């Protein structure tokens, strides 16, 4: 995990970052440098084959694993913390920013329905953003509905912190599901109807150029006034993108101005285990910060709800409804991100739970919105 085994004691980044760096597009055998300290992930060091002598093995055994796991990754440049307001619409559709694809990596396993990719983009520090904001992407080619004109902008929630996956403020990451259309009669894929932008992004190669607009959005910004606040995050599929940014900021990065000491509770709904996104990162936080992080999964094709039906994210919410309502009464923030089809089922569940508690859901929802505790971004 360091250039020489004897340097293990001075390691500053987290072992848990190893898996996230893989997801960010880094090759595991590359040396990485943070804060002028050379680092390679522990998994790339074959302790048995490289160091077979007793002397080296004893050094490894004596390493304090707890300290290594708990430490966070220093982030640069620190001036990204100085702005009082989030950056908004620095680049517009008529004058987009030309960024470069760094890496594209499939996030899901072989048994996942569909393909979801983690895409790292180099913006050179010229399109800064805050956690919870979105980028617009203009795919190449012309708009079929307006010949001679470019495609319309597609919005994607940013899946990284303002420092990006390389922790230097020069990259951003998107979590994109490839939109594929299948003909209902033949059952065959019809490429002419596939999602233009999602397929462009998932098919991109390192070095390809990409036109960005934004950043945009304020509704999903992470409130940081109270570092001990509770944040309940509810996502379906790629809706987990902004929450990955929140959680990296809370648990992975050493941010001088934001030291999280509250509770982050993530509910993630996907089809099956192979469809889980960033699961290695989230389970790492669960291990390292058990008092500050909770993680519940709703796997619709693998789990059953209390009525024997498929387990959806609203079923998980109902399972913990008493606790969730108490946290909301105590000022917790609640966030929803994913396909807009998720919201009716969730709203129905919350309304039913409220009525069972003798409360009016409409009144409660109005109060949550008034208190700025309610954050929704669906598409």
mmCIF file of C-alpha atoms in Angstrom:
data_model
loop_
_atom_site.group_PDB
_atom_site.id
_atom_site.type_symbol
_atom_site.label_atom_id
_atom_site.label_comp_id
_atom_site.label_asym_id
_atom_site.label_seq_id
_atom_site.Cartn_x
_atom_site.Cartn_y
_atom_site.Cartn_z
ATOM 1 C CA UNK A 1 0.000 0.000 0.000
ATOM 2 C CA UNK A 2 3.038 2.230 -0.062
ATOM 3 C CA UNK A 3 6.104 2.344 -2.275
ATOM 4 C CA UNK A 4 8.081 0.400 0.288
ATOM 5 C CA UNK A 5 6.520 -1.876 2.851
ATOM 6 C CA UNK A 6 8.285 -0.076 5.663
ATOM 7 C CA UNK A 7 6.238 3.040 4.809
ATOM 8 C CA UNK A 8 2.966 1.352 5.674
ATOM 9 C CA UNK A 9 2.654 3.130 9.001
ATOM 10 C CA UNK A 10 2.523 6.553 7.297
ATOM 11 C CA UNK A 11 -0.303 5.757 4.900
ATOM 12 C CA UNK A 12 -2.967 8.459 4.900
ATOM 13 C CA UNK A 13 -5.730 7.337 2.491
ATOM 14 C CA UNK A 14 -8.316 4.724 3.338
ATOM 15 C CA UNK A 15 -8.058 1.097 2.354
ATOM 16 C CA UNK A 16 -11.746 1.372 1.501
ATOM 17 C CA UNK A 17 -10.753 3.837 -1.208
ATOM 18 C CA UNK A 18 -9.134 0.985 -3.136
ATOM 19 C CA UNK A 19 -12.433 -0.296 -4.477
ATOM 20 C CA UNK A 20 -13.751 3.197 -5.161
ATOM 21 C CA UNK A 21 -10.637 4.058 -7.112
ATOM 22 C CA UNK A 22 -11.251 0.980 -9.229
ATOM 23 C CA UNK A 23 -14.762 2.248 -9.844
ATOM 24 C CA UNK A 24 -13.347 5.677 -10.678
ATOM 25 C CA UNK A 25 -11.425 4.182 -13.549
ATOM 26 C CA UNK A 26 -7.977 3.883 -11.984
ATOM 27 C CA UNK A 27 -5.971 0.796 -12.764
ATOM 28 C CA UNK A 28 -5.159 -0.998 -9.543
ATOM 29 C CA UNK A 29 -1.505 -1.430 -10.391
ATOM 30 C CA UNK A 30 -0.924 2.311 -10.803
ATOM 31 C CA UNK A 31 0.889 4.297 -8.125
ATOM 32 C CA UNK A 32 -1.137 7.238 -6.892
ATOM 33 C CA UNK A 33 0.096 10.345 -5.155
ATOM 34 C CA UNK A 34 -1.890 12.334 -2.612
ATOM 35 C CA UNK A 35 -0.503 15.186 -0.580
ATOM 36 C CA UNK A 36 2.948 14.333 -1.985
ATOM 37 C CA UNK A 37 2.753 10.839 -0.495
ATOM 38 C CA UNK A 38 3.111 7.904 -2.851
ATOM 39 C CA UNK A 39 0.400 5.292 -2.458
ATOM 40 C CA UNK A 40 -0.691 2.117 -4.150
ATOM 41 C CA UNK A 41 -3.760 0.173 -3.036
ATOM 42 C CA UNK A 42 -3.095 -2.670 -0.634
ATOM 43 C CA UNK A 43 -4.752 -5.178 -2.940
ATOM 44 C CA UNK A 44 -1.990 -4.646 -5.515
ATOM 45 C CA UNK A 45 0.708 -5.796 -3.107
ATOM 46 C CA UNK A 46 1.090 -9.561 -3.128
ATOM 47 C CA UNK A 47 2.476 -9.908 0.359
ATOM 48 C CA UNK A 48 3.095 -13.645 0.101
ATOM 49 C CA UNK A 49 4.977 -13.638 -3.182
ATOM 50 C CA UNK A 50 6.859 -10.369 -2.826
ATOM 51 C CA UNK A 51 7.862 -10.605 0.780
ATOM 52 C CA UNK A 52 8.328 -14.200 1.830
ATOM 53 C CA UNK A 53 10.831 -13.569 4.577
ATOM 54 C CA UNK A 54 9.721 -13.633 8.207
ATOM 55 C CA UNK A 55 11.067 -10.149 8.746
ATOM 56 C CA UNK A 56 8.707 -8.526 6.241
ATOM 57 C CA UNK A 57 5.739 -10.622 7.343
ATOM 58 C CA UNK A 58 6.173 -9.445 10.910
ATOM 59 C CA UNK A 59 6.080 -5.814 9.772
ATOM 60 C CA UNK A 60 2.765 -6.355 8.047
ATOM 61 C CA UNK A 61 1.259 -8.066 11.100
ATOM 62 C CA UNK A 62 2.258 -5.165 13.329
ATOM 63 C CA UNK A 63 0.510 -2.584 11.127
ATOM 64 C CA UNK A 64 -2.442 -0.879 12.800
ATOM 65 C CA UNK A 65 -5.286 -1.716 10.422
ATOM 66 C CA UNK A 66 -7.809 0.329 12.378
ATOM 67 C CA UNK A 67 -5.812 3.536 11.978
ATOM 68 C CA UNK A 68 -5.301 2.940 8.261
ATOM 69 C CA UNK A 69 -8.974 2.279 7.580
ATOM 70 C CA UNK A 70 -10.196 5.271 9.571
ATOM 71 C CA UNK A 71 -7.941 7.881 7.913
ATOM 72 C CA UNK A 72 -9.324 9.996 5.098
ATOM 73 C CA UNK A 73 -7.920 11.221 1.807
ATOM 74 C CA UNK A 74 -6.586 14.813 1.772
ATOM 75 C CA UNK A 75 -8.276 16.914 -0.918
ATOM 76 C CA UNK A 76 -6.896 19.740 -3.033
ATOM 77 C CA UNK A 77 -7.456 22.534 -3.997
ATOM 78 C CA UNK A 78 -8.866 23.835 -0.739
ATOM 79 C CA UNK A 79 -10.196 27.042 -2.355
ATOM 80 C CA UNK A 80 -13.138 24.977 -3.605
ATOM 81 C CA UNK A 81 -14.518 25.431 -0.070
ATOM 82 C CA UNK A 82 -14.384 29.236 -0.175
ATOM 83 C CA UNK A 83 -17.382 30.043 -2.391
ATOM 84 C CA UNK A 84 -20.476 31.211 -0.490
ATOM 85 C CA UNK A 85 -22.890 30.300 -3.305
ATOM 86 C CA UNK A 86 -22.893 27.282 -5.607
ATOM 87 C CA UNK A 87 -21.649 27.783 -9.177
ATOM 88 C CA UNK A 88 -24.599 27.956 -11.575
ATOM 89 C CA UNK A 89 -24.815 27.774 -15.374
ATOM 90 C CA UNK A 90 -21.206 28.688 -16.066
ATOM 91 C CA UNK A 91 -21.633 27.144 -19.524
ATOM 92 C CA UNK A 92 -24.824 27.355 -21.565
ATOM 93 C CA UNK A 93 -26.103 25.284 -24.501
ATOM 94 C CA UNK A 94 -24.954 27.810 -27.105
ATOM 95 C CA UNK A 95 -21.451 27.950 -25.617
ATOM 96 C CA UNK A 96 -20.760 24.608 -23.898
ATOM 97 C CA UNK A 97 -17.442 23.560 -22.391
ATOM 98 C CA UNK A 98 -15.426 20.924 -24.239
ATOM 99 C CA UNK A 99 -14.259 18.365 -21.670
ATOM 100 C CA UNK A 100 -12.443 15.047 -22.104
ATOM 101 C CA UNK A 101 -13.479 11.516 -21.181
ATOM 102 C CA UNK A 102 -11.012 9.969 -18.698
ATOM 103 C CA UNK A 103 -12.574 6.542 -18.271
ATOM 104 C CA UNK A 104 -15.758 4.536 -18.756
ATOM 105 C CA UNK A 105 -16.360 1.500 -16.582
ATOM 106 C CA UNK A 106 -19.300 -0.888 -16.340
ATOM 107 C CA UNK A 107 -20.640 -0.761 -12.792
ATOM 108 C CA UNK A 108 -23.019 -3.712 -12.743
ATOM 109 C CA UNK A 109 -22.570 -7.484 -12.752
ATOM 110 C CA UNK A 110 -23.487 -9.915 -15.526
ATOM 111 C CA UNK A 111 -26.968 -10.663 -14.150
ATOM 112 C CA UNK A 112 -28.080 -7.042 -13.946
ATOM 113 C CA UNK A 113 -30.868 -6.061 -16.331
ATOM 114 C CA UNK A 114 -29.301 -3.401 -18.543
ATOM 115 C CA UNK A 115 -25.942 -1.701 -18.329
ATOM 116 C CA UNK A 116 -24.876 1.140 -16.054
ATOM 117 C CA UNK A 117 -21.523 2.887 -16.447
ATOM 118 C CA UNK A 118 -19.351 5.101 -14.269
ATOM 119 C CA UNK A 119 -17.923 7.858 -16.475
ATOM 120 C CA UNK A 120 -15.077 10.113 -15.337
ATOM 121 C CA UNK A 121 -14.747 13.434 -17.160
ATOM 122 C CA UNK A 122 -11.793 15.840 -17.068
ATOM 123 C CA UNK A 123 -13.028 19.446 -16.963
ATOM 124 C CA UNK A 124 -9.656 20.882 -15.962
ATOM 125 C CA UNK A 125 -11.174 22.668 -12.987
ATOM 126 C CA UNK A 126 -13.115 24.950 -15.355
ATOM 127 C CA UNK A 127 -16.611 23.633 -14.592
ATOM 128 C CA UNK A 128 -16.670 23.486 -10.781
ATOM 129 C CA UNK A 129 -19.772 22.214 -8.998
ATOM 130 C CA UNK A 130 -21.140 21.323 -5.585
ATOM 131 C CA UNK A 131 -22.403 17.962 -4.431
ATOM 132 C CA UNK A 132 -25.984 17.416 -5.603
ATOM 133 C CA UNK A 133 -25.704 19.488 -8.788
ATOM 134 C CA UNK A 134 -26.074 18.272 -12.374
ATOM 135 C CA UNK A 135 -24.189 18.646 -15.631
ATOM 136 C CA UNK A 136 -25.832 18.990 -18.998
ATOM 137 C CA UNK A 137 -24.416 16.884 -21.827
ATOM 138 C CA UNK A 138 -24.935 17.636 -25.542
ATOM 139 C CA UNK A 139 -24.451 14.427 -27.553
ATOM 140 C CA UNK A 140 -22.785 14.718 -30.966
ATOM 141 C CA UNK A 141 -24.868 14.859 -34.123
ATOM 142 C CA UNK A 142 -27.912 16.872 -35.064
ATOM 143 C CA UNK A 143 -31.374 17.003 -33.602
ATOM 144 C CA UNK A 144 -33.677 14.880 -35.821
ATOM 145 C CA UNK A 145 -36.590 17.144 -34.927
ATOM 146 C CA UNK A 146 -34.585 20.269 -35.815
ATOM 147 C CA UNK A 147 -32.253 19.394 -38.712
ATOM 148 C CA UNK A 148 -29.079 21.458 -38.703
ATOM 149 C CA UNK A 149 -29.294 22.067 -34.953
ATOM 150 C CA UNK A 150 -27.474 20.213 -32.171
ATOM 151 C CA UNK A 151 -29.232 17.770 -29.869
ATOM 152 C CA UNK A 152 -31.007 19.086 -26.801
ATOM 153 C CA UNK A 153 -29.146 19.055 -23.488
ATOM 154 C CA UNK A 154 -29.519 15.951 -21.307
ATOM 155 C CA UNK A 155 -29.125 16.435 -17.570
ATOM 156 C CA UNK A 156 -27.176 13.996 -15.380
ATOM 157 C CA UNK A 157 -26.720 14.165 -11.618
ATOM 158 C CA UNK A 158 -23.029 14.355 -10.734
ATOM 159 C CA UNK A 159 -21.829 11.272 -8.851
ATOM 160 C CA UNK A 160 -18.656 12.729 -7.330
ATOM 161 C CA UNK A 161 -17.739 15.423 -4.834
ATOM 162 C CA UNK A 162 -16.447 18.782 -6.004
ATOM 163 C CA UNK A 163 -12.948 17.272 -5.861
ATOM 164 C CA UNK A 164 -13.781 14.493 -8.310
ATOM 165 C CA UNK A 165 -12.551 10.930 -8.182
ATOM 166 C CA UNK A 166 -8.927 12.061 -8.467
ATOM 167 C CA UNK A 167 -9.364 14.429 -5.481
ATOM 168 C CA UNK A 168 -7.849 17.461 -7.265
ATOM 169 C CA UNK A 169 -10.954 19.370 -8.373
ATOM 170 C CA UNK A 170 -10.380 18.666 -12.081
ATOM 171 C CA UNK A 171 -12.756 15.783 -12.782
ATOM 172 C CA UNK A 172 -16.420 14.928 -12.384
ATOM 173 C CA UNK A 173 -18.172 11.569 -12.573
ATOM 174 C CA UNK A 174 -21.528 10.566 -14.006
ATOM 175 C CA UNK A 175 -23.534 7.403 -13.354
ATOM 176 C CA UNK A 176 -25.331 6.555 -16.599
ATOM 177 C CA UNK A 177 -27.662 3.721 -17.503
ATOM 178 C CA UNK A 178 -27.639 2.842 -21.179
ATOM 179 C CA UNK A 179 -31.152 3.445 -22.547
ATOM 180 C CA UNK A 180 -32.019 0.603 -24.919
ATOM 181 C CA UNK A 181 -35.347 0.101 -26.694
ATOM 182 C CA UNK A 182 -36.751 -3.330 -27.485
ATOM 183 C CA UNK A 183 -39.563 -3.791 -29.987
ATOM 184 C CA UNK A 184 -42.597 -5.227 -28.190
ATOM 185 C CA UNK A 185 -43.569 -7.505 -31.084
ATOM 186 C CA UNK A 186 -40.196 -8.886 -32.166
ATOM 187 C CA UNK A 187 -38.391 -8.618 -28.830
ATOM 188 C CA UNK A 188 -35.341 -7.332 -30.697
ATOM 189 C CA UNK A 189 -33.371 -4.191 -29.950
ATOM 190 C CA UNK A 190 -34.196 -1.203 -32.153
ATOM 191 C CA UNK A 191 -31.060 1.006 -32.203
ATOM 192 C CA UNK A 192 -32.960 3.802 -33.936
ATOM 193 C CA UNK A 193 -34.946 4.340 -30.744
ATOM 194 C CA UNK A 194 -32.136 3.874 -28.217
ATOM 195 C CA UNK A 195 -31.199 6.770 -25.933
ATOM 196 C CA UNK A 196 -28.842 8.995 -27.920
ATOM 197 C CA UNK A 197 -26.892 10.519 -25.045
ATOM 198 C CA UNK A 198 -26.703 7.543 -22.704
ATOM 199 C CA UNK A 199 -25.355 5.311 -25.475
ATOM 200 C CA UNK A 200 -22.874 7.988 -26.558
ATOM 201 C CA UNK A 201 -21.586 8.234 -22.995
ATOM 202 C CA UNK A 202 -21.435 4.478 -22.342
ATOM 203 C CA UNK A 203 -19.653 3.932 -25.683
ATOM 204 C CA UNK A 204 -17.111 6.727 -25.103
ATOM 205 C CA UNK A 205 -13.396 6.029 -24.923
ATOM 206 C CA UNK A 206 -10.650 7.810 -22.955
ATOM 207 C CA UNK A 207 -9.654 10.939 -24.839
ATOM 208 C CA UNK A 208 -13.057 11.478 -26.475
ATOM 209 C CA UNK A 209 -14.459 14.988 -26.248
ATOM 210 C CA UNK A 210 -17.749 15.824 -24.569
ATOM 211 C CA UNK A 211 -19.772 19.063 -24.529
ATOM 212 C CA UNK A 212 -20.857 20.123 -21.036
ATOM 213 C CA UNK A 213 -23.297 22.752 -19.788
ATOM 214 C CA UNK A 214 -24.020 23.867 -16.241
ATOM 215 C CA UNK A 215 -23.619 23.067 -13.487
ATOM 216 C CA UNK A 216 -27.270 23.406 -12.543
ATOM 217 C CA UNK A 217 -29.573 22.760 -9.633
ATOM 218 C CA UNK A 218 -29.910 23.853 -6.014
ATOM 219 C CA UNK A 219 -32.658 21.570 -4.672
ATOM 220 C CA UNK A 220 -30.289 18.663 -3.945
ATOM 221 C CA UNK A 221 -27.416 20.634 -2.463
ATOM 222 C CA UNK A 222 -26.163 19.046 0.750
ATOM 223 C CA UNK A 223 -27.003 21.371 3.691
ATOM 224 C CA UNK A 224 -23.802 21.680 5.701
ATOM 225 C CA UNK A 225 -24.752 24.306 8.287
ATOM 226 C CA UNK A 226 -25.166 21.554 10.878
ATOM 227 C CA UNK A 227 -22.461 18.876 10.476
ATOM 228 C CA UNK A 228 -24.357 16.687 12.969
ATOM 229 C CA UNK A 229 -27.628 16.640 11.015
ATOM 230 C CA UNK A 230 -29.438 13.509 9.846
ATOM 231 C CA UNK A 231 -29.711 12.875 6.100
ATOM 232 C CA UNK A 232 -32.115 10.184 4.808
ATOM 233 C CA UNK A 233 -31.357 9.364 1.162
ATOM 234 C CA UNK A 234 -33.754 7.351 -0.990
ATOM 235 C CA UNK A 235 -32.618 6.293 -4.448
ATOM 236 C CA UNK A 236 -33.616 3.983 -7.253
ATOM 237 C CA UNK A 237 -30.936 2.947 -9.735
ATOM 238 C CA UNK A 238 -28.754 5.761 -11.042
ATOM 239 C CA UNK A 239 -30.580 8.113 -8.669
ATOM 240 C CA UNK A 240 -27.866 7.111 -6.202
ATOM 241 C CA UNK A 241 -25.460 9.473 -8.032
ATOM 242 C CA UNK A 242 -25.764 12.572 -5.812
ATOM 243 C CA UNK A 243 -25.742 10.418 -2.685
ATOM 244 C CA UNK A 244 -22.413 8.885 -3.678
ATOM 245 C CA UNK A 245 -21.080 12.462 -3.737
ATOM 246 C CA UNK A 246 -22.553 13.244 -0.311
ATOM 247 C CA UNK A 247 -21.110 10.083 1.239
ATOM 248 C CA UNK A 248 -17.625 10.531 -0.207
ATOM 249 C CA UNK A 249 -17.616 14.047 1.234
ATOM 250 C CA UNK A 250 -18.814 12.784 4.615
ATOM 251 C CA UNK A 251 -16.681 9.662 4.958
ATOM 252 C CA UNK A 252 -13.883 9.483 2.400
ATOM 253 C CA UNK A 253 -12.420 12.967 2.107
ATOM 254 C CA UNK A 254 -10.584 15.004 4.731
ATOM 255 C CA UNK A 255 -12.512 18.250 4.250
ATOM 256 C CA UNK A 256 -11.191 20.958 6.556
ATOM 257 C CA UNK A 257 -14.468 22.899 6.698
ATOM 258 C CA UNK A 258 -16.913 19.983 6.965
ATOM 259 C CA UNK A 259 -16.418 17.267 9.550
ATOM 260 C CA UNK A 260 -19.548 15.137 9.473
ATOM 261 C CA UNK A 261 -20.724 13.783 12.798
ATOM 262 C CA UNK A 262 -24.404 13.129 12.128
ATOM 263 C CA UNK A 263 -26.320 10.222 10.603
ATOM 264 C CA UNK A 264 -26.461 9.372 6.895
ATOM 265 C CA UNK A 265 -29.018 6.701 6.008
ATOM 266 C CA UNK A 266 -29.141 5.383 2.454
ATOM 267 C CA UNK A 267 -32.008 3.373 0.953
ATOM 268 C CA UNK A 268 -31.123 1.997 -2.480
ATOM 269 C CA UNK A 269 -33.627 0.195 -4.691
ATOM 270 C CA UNK A 270 -32.405 -1.912 -7.637
ATOM 271 C CA UNK A 271 -33.434 -5.162 -9.346
ATOM 272 C CA UNK A 272 -30.877 -7.571 -7.884
ATOM 273 C CA UNK A 273 -27.463 -7.851 -6.233
ATOM 274 C CA UNK A 274 -25.673 -7.510 -9.568
ATOM 275 C CA UNK A 275 -27.445 -4.173 -10.081
ATOM 276 C CA UNK A 276 -26.098 -2.565 -6.896
ATOM 277 C CA UNK A 277 -24.131 0.606 -7.644
ATOM 278 C CA UNK A 278 -21.051 1.630 -5.622
ATOM 279 C CA UNK A 279 -21.867 -1.112 -3.134
ATOM 280 C CA UNK A 280 -18.197 -1.595 -2.204
ATOM 281 C CA UNK A 281 -17.891 2.051 -1.206
ATOM 282 C CA UNK A 282 -21.081 2.015 0.841
ATOM 283 C CA UNK A 283 -20.283 -1.218 2.667
ATOM 284 C CA UNK A 284 -16.854 0.217 3.432
ATOM 285 C CA UNK A 285 -18.448 3.224 5.146
ATOM 286 C CA UNK A 286 -20.744 0.891 7.054
ATOM 287 C CA UNK A 287 -17.719 -0.920 8.425
ATOM 288 C CA UNK A 288 -15.674 2.192 9.200
ATOM 289 C CA UNK A 289 -18.466 4.470 10.497
ATOM 290 C CA UNK A 290 -21.169 2.225 12.002
ATOM 291 C CA UNK A 291 -22.438 5.032 14.247
ATOM 292 C CA UNK A 292 -22.844 7.511 11.395
ATOM 293 C CA UNK A 293 -24.013 5.448 8.428
ATOM 294 C CA UNK A 294 -26.877 3.075 7.701
ATOM 295 C CA UNK A 295 -27.445 1.267 4.425
ATOM 296 C CA UNK A 296 -30.611 -0.562 3.385
ATOM 297 C CA UNK A 297 -31.123 -2.243 0.022
ATOM 298 C CA UNK A 298 -34.384 -3.103 -1.703
ATOM 299 C CA UNK A 299 -33.744 -5.830 -4.289
ATOM 300 C CA UNK A 300 -37.029 -6.260 -6.148
ATOM 301 C CA UNK A 301 -36.110 -9.552 -7.832
ATOM 302 C CA UNK A 302 -34.482 -11.153 -4.807
ATOM 303 C CA UNK A 303 -36.373 -9.955 -1.734
ATOM 304 C CA UNK A 304 -40.011 -10.125 -0.665
ATOM 305 C CA UNK A 305 -41.940 -7.469 1.222
ATOM 306 C CA UNK A 306 -44.107 -8.274 4.226
ATOM 307 C CA UNK A 307 -47.016 -9.148 1.938
ATOM 308 C CA UNK A 308 -44.979 -11.589 -0.127
ATOM 309 C CA UNK A 309 -44.662 -9.247 -3.102
ATOM 310 C CA UNK A 310 -41.538 -7.745 -4.629
ATOM 311 C CA UNK A 311 -39.424 -5.580 -2.327
ATOM 312 C CA UNK A 312 -39.361 -1.987 -3.514
ATOM 313 C CA UNK A 313 -37.768 0.992 -1.860
ATOM 314 C CA UNK A 314 -41.124 2.172 -0.455
ATOM 315 C CA UNK A 315 -41.461 -1.189 1.319
ATOM 316 C CA UNK A 316 -38.141 -0.572 3.056
ATOM 317 C CA UNK A 317 -39.313 2.901 4.037
ATOM 318 C CA UNK A 318 -42.475 1.413 5.544
ATOM 319 C CA UNK A 319 -40.378 -1.133 7.426
ATOM 320 C CA UNK A 320 -38.565 1.698 9.232
ATOM 321 C CA UNK A 321 -41.394 4.235 9.088
ATOM 322 C CA UNK A 322 -41.659 4.935 12.827
ATOM 323 C CA UNK A 323 -37.970 5.707 13.049
ATOM 324 C CA UNK A 324 -38.009 7.786 9.868
ATOM 325 C CA UNK A 325 -40.968 9.885 11.052
ATOM 326 C CA UNK A 326 -39.270 10.518 14.403
ATOM 327 C CA UNK A 327 -36.089 11.616 12.635
ATOM 328 C CA UNK A 328 -38.088 13.956 10.379
ATOM 329 C CA UNK A 329 -39.820 15.405 13.438
ATOM 330 C CA UNK A 330 -36.331 16.041 14.820
ATOM 331 C CA UNK A 331 -35.284 18.031 11.735
ATOM 332 C CA UNK A 332 -33.793 15.343 9.474
ATOM 333 C CA UNK A 333 -33.429 16.055 5.766
ATOM 334 C CA UNK A 334 -34.938 13.540 3.342
ATOM 335 C CA UNK A 335 -33.879 13.217 -0.297
ATOM 336 C CA UNK A 336 -35.389 11.328 -3.240
ATOM 337 C CA UNK A 337 -33.598 10.768 -6.521
ATOM 338 C CA UNK A 338 -34.356 8.422 -9.410
ATOM 339 C CA UNK A 339 -37.079 7.751 -11.958
ATOM 340 C CA UNK A 340 -40.186 9.842 -11.348
ATOM 341 C CA UNK A 341 -42.218 6.641 -11.233
ATOM 342 C CA UNK A 342 -40.756 6.011 -7.774
ATOM 343 C CA UNK A 343 -42.579 8.896 -6.123
ATOM 344 C CA UNK A 344 -46.288 7.866 -6.242
ATOM 345 C CA UNK A 345 -45.591 4.599 -4.416
ATOM 346 C CA UNK A 346 -43.412 6.364 -1.855
ATOM 347 C CA UNK A 347 -45.975 9.138 -1.318
ATOM 348 C CA UNK A 348 -48.765 6.567 -0.866
ATOM 349 C CA UNK A 349 -46.686 4.695 1.708
ATOM 350 C CA UNK A 350 -45.822 7.857 3.649
ATOM 351 C CA UNK A 351 -49.448 8.992 3.588
ATOM 352 C CA UNK A 352 -50.675 5.622 4.890
ATOM 353 C CA UNK A 353 -48.053 5.609 7.656
ATOM 354 C CA UNK A 354 -48.935 9.163 8.655
ATOM 355 C CA UNK A 355 -52.628 8.296 8.889
ATOM 356 C CA UNK A 356 -51.829 5.225 10.997
ATOM 357 C CA UNK A 357 -49.972 7.586 13.329
ATOM 358 C CA UNK A 358 -52.974 9.923 13.490
ATOM 359 C CA UNK A 359 -51.255 12.613 11.410
ATOM 360 C CA UNK A 360 -52.212 14.442 8.240
ATOM 361 C CA UNK A 361 -49.631 13.692 5.563
ATOM 362 C CA UNK A 362 -50.530 16.827 3.594
ATOM 363 C CA UNK A 363 -49.890 18.975 6.654
ATOM 364 C CA UNK A 364 -46.678 17.154 7.439
ATOM 365 C CA UNK A 365 -45.398 17.394 3.873
ATOM 366 C CA UNK A 366 -46.186 21.105 3.778
ATOM 367 C CA UNK A 367 -44.189 21.590 6.985
ATOM 368 C CA UNK A 368 -41.237 19.561 5.675
ATOM 369 C CA UNK A 369 -41.124 21.691 2.527
ATOM 370 C CA UNK A 370 -41.419 24.896 4.552
ATOM 371 C CA UNK A 371 -38.505 23.786 6.746
ATOM 372 C CA UNK A 372 -36.464 22.877 3.619
ATOM 373 C CA UNK A 373 -36.171 19.266 4.805
ATOM 374 C CA UNK A 374 -37.765 17.800 1.650
ATOM 375 C CA UNK A 375 -35.526 17.397 -1.433
ATOM 376 C CA UNK A 376 -36.764 15.711 -4.629
ATOM 377 C CA UNK A 377 -35.055 15.297 -7.988
ATOM 378 C CA UNK A 378 -36.700 12.773 -10.305
ATOM 379 C CA UNK A 379 -36.582 12.322 -14.050
#
